[in-house]
Amino acid sequence: MKHIVIIHTGGIGDLVQTLPTLEAVRQKWPQARLTFIGRPERAVLARLAGAADVCLDVETCGLWRIAARTGGDLPPALAEADLVLDFLFEGRLASALERTGAWVVSPRPLPPTGWTEPASHWIYQEVAKELDLPKVPLEPRLRLNDAAMEESRRVLAASGISGPAAAIHMGSGSMQKNWPPERFADLARRLREEMARPVVWLVGPAEEEWGLRPPARTGDAVIAQSGLDRLAAILALADVYVGNDSGITQIAAAVRRPDGRATPTVAIFGPSNADVWGPRGRHVRIVRSPDRTMDGIYVERVWTELQFLVR
């Protein structure tokens, strides 16, 4: 096995849950070249996890032409592939690649209704039964190097943060999964006043579109529109992180400093299934809504879990 192509265009959280499986692929074929085809802004996570040597943009690499069967030469990455792990086309690529002799595996990328274990377990199970993968820890991990950490220290220092700080991300993929902004603001106030922790607010395109802005005139730092690789390093530096059921929360729970330290993470879950999509680890506390709404979660519950992690 010399060349393996991985096709994955799912959301940030979906990709993070896939990383343990990609690590197992790497372990089984350590000498193979791994090419990741996906969204460039997310593909950096595969690089951080050591699951990609080369990343290609799904929009420009020629993949859509092949999937649509409009003819033409195969993209070089696919023409040279020995194995294609396809999380996108649900088996439709197999016939297009038949002439290359590539082994095409097309697992279902998301757990079915009724699945009650972590999503990472489902993904690994689906791929391992086809590829006979070695057993690996199924808790996603993103390992940061010293250079990435130092760069993020400079970014935080430029925003006035030079010591332990809390990170907060208010967004998610759905407004229904967002805890009320005023409760995040109250939590941030308590972090400043009762724990002496400055707050770093992480703001991306979704938060700006929905108007989820940090409270003004607090002296907090705001990191906006940061690439996921830099964001991962900032999260690794955080003393604690609080966020909704989102891809950023998945990254926060997955990051590891060069010394192996994980970031204490509080994940707030309302309508979504925390058994499947909740991050895992001794450093994680999940706050579940009693009525499956975000309004049903009060600041005191989140504060209690946060205090458990920051002692």
GROMACS .gro file of C-alpha atoms in nm:
model
  311
    1MET     CA    1   0.000   0.000   0.000
    2LYS     CA    2   0.182   0.309  -0.128
    3HIS     CA    3  -0.084   0.577  -0.169
    4ILE     CA    4  -0.407   0.624   0.026
    5VAL     CA    5  -0.666   0.891  -0.056
    6ILE     CA    6  -0.915   1.007   0.208
    7ILE     CA    7  -1.222   1.199   0.092
    8HIS     CA    8  -1.406   1.386   0.366
    9THR     CA    9  -1.609   1.707   0.332
   10GLY     CA   10  -1.817   1.690   0.651
   11GLY     CA   11  -1.835   1.946   0.928
   12ILE     CA   12  -1.558   2.022   1.175
   13GLY     CA   13  -1.704   1.801   1.447
   14ASP     CA   14  -1.763   1.515   1.203
   15LEU     CA   15  -1.400   1.531   1.094
   16VAL     CA   16  -1.269   1.542   1.451
   17GLN     CA   17  -1.470   1.227   1.528
   18THR     CA   18  -1.311   1.061   1.222
   19LEU     CA   19  -0.952   1.133   1.329
   20PRO     CA   20  -0.901   0.817   1.543
   21THR     CA   21  -0.995   0.603   1.241
   22LEU     CA   22  -0.750   0.793   1.021
   23GLU     CA   23  -0.482   0.741   1.287
   24ALA     CA   24  -0.549   0.366   1.269
   25VAL     CA   25  -0.510   0.379   0.890
   26ARG     CA   26  -0.176   0.553   0.937
   27GLN     CA   27  -0.065   0.290   1.187
   28LYS     CA   28  -0.158   0.002   0.958
   29TRP     CA   29   0.029   0.149   0.660
   30PRO     CA   30   0.295   0.379   0.810
   31GLN     CA   31   0.494   0.407   0.487
   32ALA     CA   32   0.199   0.502   0.267
   33ARG     CA   33   0.147   0.856   0.142
   34LEU     CA   34  -0.186   0.992   0.268
   35THR     CA   35  -0.369   1.245   0.054
   36PHE     CA   36  -0.669   1.420   0.211
   37ILE     CA   37  -0.935   1.566  -0.021
   38GLY     CA   38  -1.177   1.804   0.150
   39ARG     CA   39  -1.238   2.164   0.249
   40PRO     CA   40  -0.898   2.336   0.285
   41GLU     CA   41  -0.998   2.527   0.599
   42ARG     CA   42  -1.083   2.196   0.771
   43ALA     CA   43  -0.816   1.977   0.616
   44VAL     CA   44  -0.558   2.140   0.843
   45LEU     CA   45  -0.705   1.928   1.125
   46ALA     CA   46  -0.607   1.609   0.940
   47ARG     CA   47  -0.254   1.746   0.912
   48LEU     CA   48  -0.244   1.827   1.284
   49ALA     CA   49  -0.357   1.472   1.362
   50GLY     CA   50  -0.081   1.328   1.142
   51ALA     CA   51  -0.345   1.182   0.911
   52ALA     CA   52  -0.248   1.366   0.593
   53ASP     CA   53   0.075   1.429   0.405
   54VAL     CA   54  -0.095   1.624   0.125
   55CYS     CA   55  -0.426   1.815   0.130
   56LEU     CA   56  -0.627   1.890  -0.186
   57ASP     CA   57  -0.927   2.118  -0.230
   58VAL     CA   58  -1.237   1.916  -0.315
   59GLU     CA   59  -1.363   2.201  -0.534
   60THR     CA   60  -1.059   2.226  -0.760
   61CYS     CA   61  -0.897   1.881  -0.770
   62GLY     CA   62  -1.129   1.735  -1.038
   63LEU     CA   63  -1.322   1.505  -0.805
   64TRP     CA   64  -1.669   1.642  -0.890
   65ARG     CA   65  -1.612   1.577  -1.263
   66ILE     CA   66  -1.534   1.213  -1.193
   67ALA     CA   67  -1.826   1.167  -0.957
   68ALA     CA   68  -2.060   1.319  -1.217
   69ARG     CA   69  -1.917   1.085  -1.484
   70THR     CA   70  -1.861   1.366  -1.732
   71GLY     CA   71  -1.548   1.203  -1.869
   72GLY     CA   72  -1.189   1.319  -1.878
   73ASP     CA   73  -0.876   1.198  -1.708
   74LEU     CA   74  -0.876   1.100  -1.345
   75PRO     CA   75  -0.718   1.350  -1.104
   76PRO     CA   76  -0.359   1.234  -1.044
   77ALA     CA   77  -0.425   1.164  -0.676
   78LEU     CA   78  -0.702   0.918  -0.760
   79ALA     CA   79  -0.523   0.770  -1.061
   80GLU     CA   80  -0.230   0.675  -0.837
   81ALA     CA   81  -0.431   0.559  -0.535
   82ASP     CA   82  -0.410   0.205  -0.402
   83LEU     CA   83  -0.685   0.268  -0.146
   84VAL     CA   84  -0.960   0.532  -0.144
   85LEU     CA   85  -1.142   0.590   0.182
   86ASP     CA   86  -1.452   0.773   0.063
   87PHE     CA   87  -1.675   0.941   0.324
   88LEU     CA   88  -1.866   1.142   0.060
   89PHE     CA   89  -2.010   0.949  -0.233
   90GLU     CA   90  -2.166   0.645  -0.063
   91GLY     CA   91  -2.010   0.394  -0.302
   92ARG     CA   92  -2.062   0.585  -0.627
   93LEU     CA   93  -1.688   0.628  -0.684
   94ALA     CA   94  -1.617   0.256  -0.710
   95SER     CA   95  -1.724   0.220  -1.072
   96ALA     CA   96  -1.542   0.539  -1.176
   97LEU     CA   97  -1.218   0.404  -1.031
   98GLU     CA   98  -1.263   0.045  -1.148
   99ARG     CA   99  -1.005   0.079  -1.424
  100THR     CA  100  -0.735   0.187  -1.177
  101GLY     CA  101  -0.766  -0.121  -0.959
  102ALA     CA  102  -0.794   0.096  -0.648
  103TRP     CA  103  -0.963  -0.050  -0.343
  104VAL     CA  104  -1.256   0.180  -0.263
  105VAL     CA  105  -1.411   0.172   0.084
  106SER     CA  106  -1.722   0.386   0.140
  107PRO     CA  107  -1.832   0.381   0.505
  108ARG     CA  108  -2.142   0.559   0.629
  109PRO     CA  109  -1.991   0.880   0.772
  110LEU     CA  110  -2.254   0.937   1.042
  111PRO     CA  111  -2.407   0.700   1.299
  112PRO     CA  112  -2.759   0.574   1.230
  113THR     CA  113  -3.064   0.666   1.434
  114GLY     CA  114  -3.060   0.467   1.756
  115TRP     CA  115  -2.682   0.456   1.790
  116THR     CA  116  -2.593   0.536   2.152
  117GLU     CA  117  -2.212   0.526   2.163
  118PRO     CA  118  -1.969   0.804   2.064
  119ALA     CA  119  -1.965   0.882   1.692
  120SER     CA  120  -1.593   0.802   1.676
  121HIS     CA  121  -1.676   0.442   1.770
  122TRP     CA  122  -1.923   0.407   1.484
  123ILE     CA  123  -1.683   0.548   1.226
  124TYR     CA  124  -1.397   0.326   1.341
  125GLN     CA  125  -1.620   0.018   1.343
  126GLU     CA  126  -1.742   0.085   0.987
  127VAL     CA  127  -1.391   0.124   0.847
  128ALA     CA  128  -1.214  -0.137   1.060
  129LYS     CA  129  -1.442  -0.418   0.945
  130GLU     CA  130  -1.332  -0.349   0.585
  131LEU     CA  131  -0.963  -0.278   0.645
  132ASP     CA  132  -0.883  -0.489   0.953
  133LEU     CA  133  -0.743  -0.187   1.132
  134PRO     CA  134  -0.537  -0.204   1.452
  135LYS     CA  135  -0.706  -0.100   1.774
  136VAL     CA  136  -0.640   0.261   1.870
  137PRO     CA  137  -0.776   0.495   2.139
  138LEU     CA  138  -1.105   0.630   2.005
  139GLU     CA  139  -1.084   0.965   2.185
  140PRO     CA  140  -0.985   1.219   1.915
  141ARG     CA  141  -0.652   1.394   1.966
  142LEU     CA  142  -0.485   1.688   1.796
  143ARG     CA  143  -0.121   1.721   1.898
  144LEU     CA  144   0.030   2.069   1.886
  145ASN     CA  145   0.401   2.131   1.845
  146ASP     CA  146   0.613   2.392   2.023
  147ALA     CA  147   0.621   2.626   1.723
  148ALA     CA  148   0.240   2.641   1.702
  149MET     CA  149   0.214   2.704   2.074
  150GLU     CA  150   0.468   2.985   2.065
  151GLU     CA  151   0.292   3.153   1.773
  152SER     CA  152  -0.039   3.144   1.962
  153ARG     CA  153   0.126   3.287   2.273
  154ARG     CA  154   0.229   3.584   2.059
  155VAL     CA  155  -0.127   3.621   1.926
  156LEU     CA  156  -0.270   3.617   2.278
  157ALA     CA  157  -0.004   3.855   2.407
  158ALA     CA  158  -0.094   4.102   2.132
  159SER     CA  159  -0.452   4.086   2.266
  160GLY     CA  160  -0.338   4.152   2.622
  161ILE     CA  161  -0.338   3.791   2.748
  162SER     CA  162  -0.011   3.673   2.902
  163GLY     CA  163  -0.114   3.416   3.164
  164PRO     CA  164  -0.387   3.162   3.237
  165ALA     CA  165  -0.713   3.247   3.059
  166ALA     CA  166  -1.053   3.098   2.986
  167ALA     CA  167  -1.173   3.053   2.628
  168ILE     CA  168  -1.540   3.086   2.530
  169HIS     CA  169  -1.708   3.011   2.197
  170MET     CA  170  -2.077   3.106   2.174
  171GLY     CA  171  -2.167   2.952   1.838
  172SER     CA  172  -2.257   2.618   1.682
  173GLY     CA  173  -2.406   2.484   1.361
  174SER     CA  174  -2.760   2.577   1.468
  175MET     CA  175  -2.919   2.858   1.668
  176GLN     CA  176  -3.115   2.592   1.860
  177LYS     CA  177  -2.786   2.461   2.000
  178ASN     CA  178  -2.667   2.803   2.122
  179TRP     CA  179  -2.677   2.888   2.491
  180PRO     CA  180  -2.818   3.241   2.543
  181PRO     CA  181  -2.543   3.504   2.497
  182GLU     CA  182  -2.635   3.682   2.820
  183ARG     CA  183  -2.561   3.363   3.014
  184PHE     CA  184  -2.219   3.336   2.852
  185ALA     CA  185  -2.164   3.699   2.951
  186ASP     CA  186  -2.261   3.625   3.312
  187LEU     CA  187  -2.028   3.323   3.316
  188ALA     CA  188  -1.744   3.538   3.180
  189ARG     CA  189  -1.805   3.796   3.453
  190ARG     CA  190  -1.775   3.528   3.721
  191LEU     CA  191  -1.457   3.393   3.562
  192ARG     CA  192  -1.304   3.741   3.583
  193GLU     CA  193  -1.430   3.830   3.928
  194GLU     CA  194  -1.424   3.500   4.117
  195MET     CA  195  -1.141   3.311   3.946
  196ALA     CA  196  -0.931   3.604   3.824
  197ARG     CA  197  -0.930   3.451   3.476
  198PRO     CA  198  -0.929   3.685   3.175
  199VAL     CA  199  -1.156   3.563   2.897
  200VAL     CA  200  -1.070   3.499   2.532
  201TRP     CA  201  -1.378   3.506   2.309
  202LEU     CA  202  -1.349   3.301   1.989
  203VAL     CA  203  -1.555   3.444   1.704
  204GLY     CA  204  -1.597   3.290   1.359
  205PRO     CA  205  -1.814   3.353   1.052
  206ALA     CA  206  -2.128   3.195   1.201
  207GLU     CA  207  -2.110   3.406   1.516
  208GLU     CA  208  -2.064   3.725   1.313
  209GLU     CA  209  -2.354   3.631   1.084
  210TRP     CA  210  -2.585   3.567   1.381
  211GLY     CA  211  -2.469   3.872   1.576
  212LEU     CA  212  -2.322   3.667   1.863
  213ARG     CA  213  -2.080   3.930   1.986
  214PRO     CA  214  -1.888   3.933   2.314
  215PRO     CA  215  -2.000   4.189   2.572
  216ALA     CA  216  -1.842   4.529   2.521
  217ARG     CA  217  -1.610   4.720   2.756
  218THR     CA  218  -1.498   4.424   2.964
  219GLY     CA  219  -1.130   4.420   2.874
  220ASP     CA  220  -1.164   4.066   2.738
  221ALA     CA  221  -0.970   3.952   2.432
  222VAL     CA  222  -1.147   3.868   2.106
  223ILE     CA  223  -0.991   3.635   1.849
  224ALA     CA  224  -1.188   3.658   1.523
  225GLN     CA  225  -1.175   3.464   1.196
  226SER     CA  226  -0.873   3.256   1.295
  227GLY     CA  227  -0.770   2.949   1.094
  228LEU     CA  228  -0.840   2.618   1.264
  229ASP     CA  229  -0.473   2.536   1.309
  230ARG     CA  230  -0.409   2.861   1.500
  231LEU     CA  231  -0.740   2.822   1.684
  232ALA     CA  232  -0.638   2.474   1.798
  233ALA     CA  233  -0.316   2.611   1.945
  234ILE     CA  234  -0.503   2.892   2.124
  235LEU     CA  235  -0.741   2.633   2.269
  236ALA     CA  236  -0.445   2.423   2.382
  237LEU     CA  237  -0.315   2.723   2.577
  238ALA     CA  238  -0.650   2.789   2.748
  239ASP     CA  239  -0.679   2.720   3.119
  240VAL     CA  240  -1.041   2.611   3.057
  241TYR     CA  241  -1.287   2.622   2.766
  242VAL     CA  242  -1.667   2.658   2.760
  243GLY     CA  243  -1.883   2.615   2.451
  244ASN     CA  244  -2.192   2.464   2.292
  245ASP     CA  245  -2.224   2.141   2.094
  246SER     CA  246  -2.001   2.256   1.808
  247GLY     CA  247  -1.698   2.164   1.604
  248ILE     CA  248  -1.491   2.415   1.802
  249THR     CA  249  -1.584   2.236   2.125
  250GLN     CA  250  -1.472   1.909   1.966
  251ILE     CA  251  -1.138   2.069   1.882
  252ALA     CA  252  -1.104   2.208   2.236
  253ALA     CA  253  -1.147   1.863   2.386
  254ALA     CA  254  -0.910   1.704   2.133
  255VAL     CA  255  -0.610   1.937   2.151
  256ARG     CA  256  -0.299   1.830   2.338
  257ARG     CA  257   0.003   2.041   2.425
  258PRO     CA  258   0.350   1.904   2.349
  259ASP     CA  259   0.364   1.780   2.711
  260GLY     CA  260   0.036   1.590   2.662
  261ARG     CA  261  -0.185   1.827   2.864
  262ALA     CA  262  -0.551   1.841   2.755
  263THR     CA  263  -0.765   2.154   2.785
  264PRO     CA  264  -1.037   2.128   3.053
  265THR     CA  265  -1.360   2.152   2.854
  266VAL     CA  266  -1.721   2.226   2.952
  267ALA     CA  267  -1.962   2.131   2.671
  268ILE     CA  268  -2.322   2.258   2.687
  269PHE     CA  269  -2.578   2.030   2.523
  270GLY     CA  270  -2.948   2.096   2.461
  271PRO     CA  271  -3.136   1.930   2.172
  272SER     CA  272  -2.851   1.715   2.038
  273ASN     CA  273  -2.742   1.373   2.162
  274ALA     CA  274  -2.447   1.409   2.399
  275ASP     CA  275  -2.400   1.031   2.415
  276VAL     CA  276  -2.310   1.034   2.045
  277TRP     CA  277  -2.165   1.380   1.987
  278GLY     CA  278  -2.036   1.480   2.326
  279PRO     CA  279  -1.657   1.505   2.360
  280ARG     CA  280  -1.491   1.246   2.581
  281GLY     CA  281  -1.216   1.238   2.841
  282ARG     CA  282  -1.151   1.292   3.209
  283HIS     CA  283  -1.089   1.658   3.127
  284VAL     CA  284  -1.443   1.701   2.987
  285ARG     CA  285  -1.767   1.785   3.167
  286ILE     CA  286  -2.094   1.779   2.972
  287VAL     CA  287  -2.389   1.990   3.088
  288ARG     CA  288  -2.714   1.839   2.960
  289SER     CA  289  -3.040   2.030   2.945
  290PRO     CA  290  -3.324   1.876   3.150
  291ASP     CA  291  -3.576   1.971   2.881
  292ARG     CA  292  -3.351   1.950   2.569
  293THR     CA  293  -3.353   2.329   2.526
  294MET     CA  294  -3.062   2.563   2.585
  295ASP     CA  295  -3.288   2.791   2.788
  296GLY     CA  296  -3.323   2.507   3.038
  297ILE     CA  297  -2.957   2.533   3.141
  298TYR     CA  298  -2.878   2.797   3.402
  299VAL     CA  299  -2.545   2.963   3.467
  300GLU     CA  300  -2.503   2.800   3.806
  301ARG     CA  301  -2.498   2.450   3.653
  302VAL     CA  302  -2.226   2.544   3.407
  303TRP     CA  303  -2.033   2.727   3.679
  304THR     CA  304  -2.041   2.417   3.901
  305GLU     CA  305  -1.889   2.201   3.628
  306LEU     CA  306  -1.632   2.467   3.548
  307GLN     CA  307  -1.525   2.483   3.913
  308PHE     CA  308  -1.480   2.105   3.914
  309LEU     CA  309  -1.228   2.135   3.630
  310VAL     CA  310  -1.042   2.444   3.751
  311ARG     CA  311  -0.926   2.361   4.102
   0.00000   0.00000   0.00000
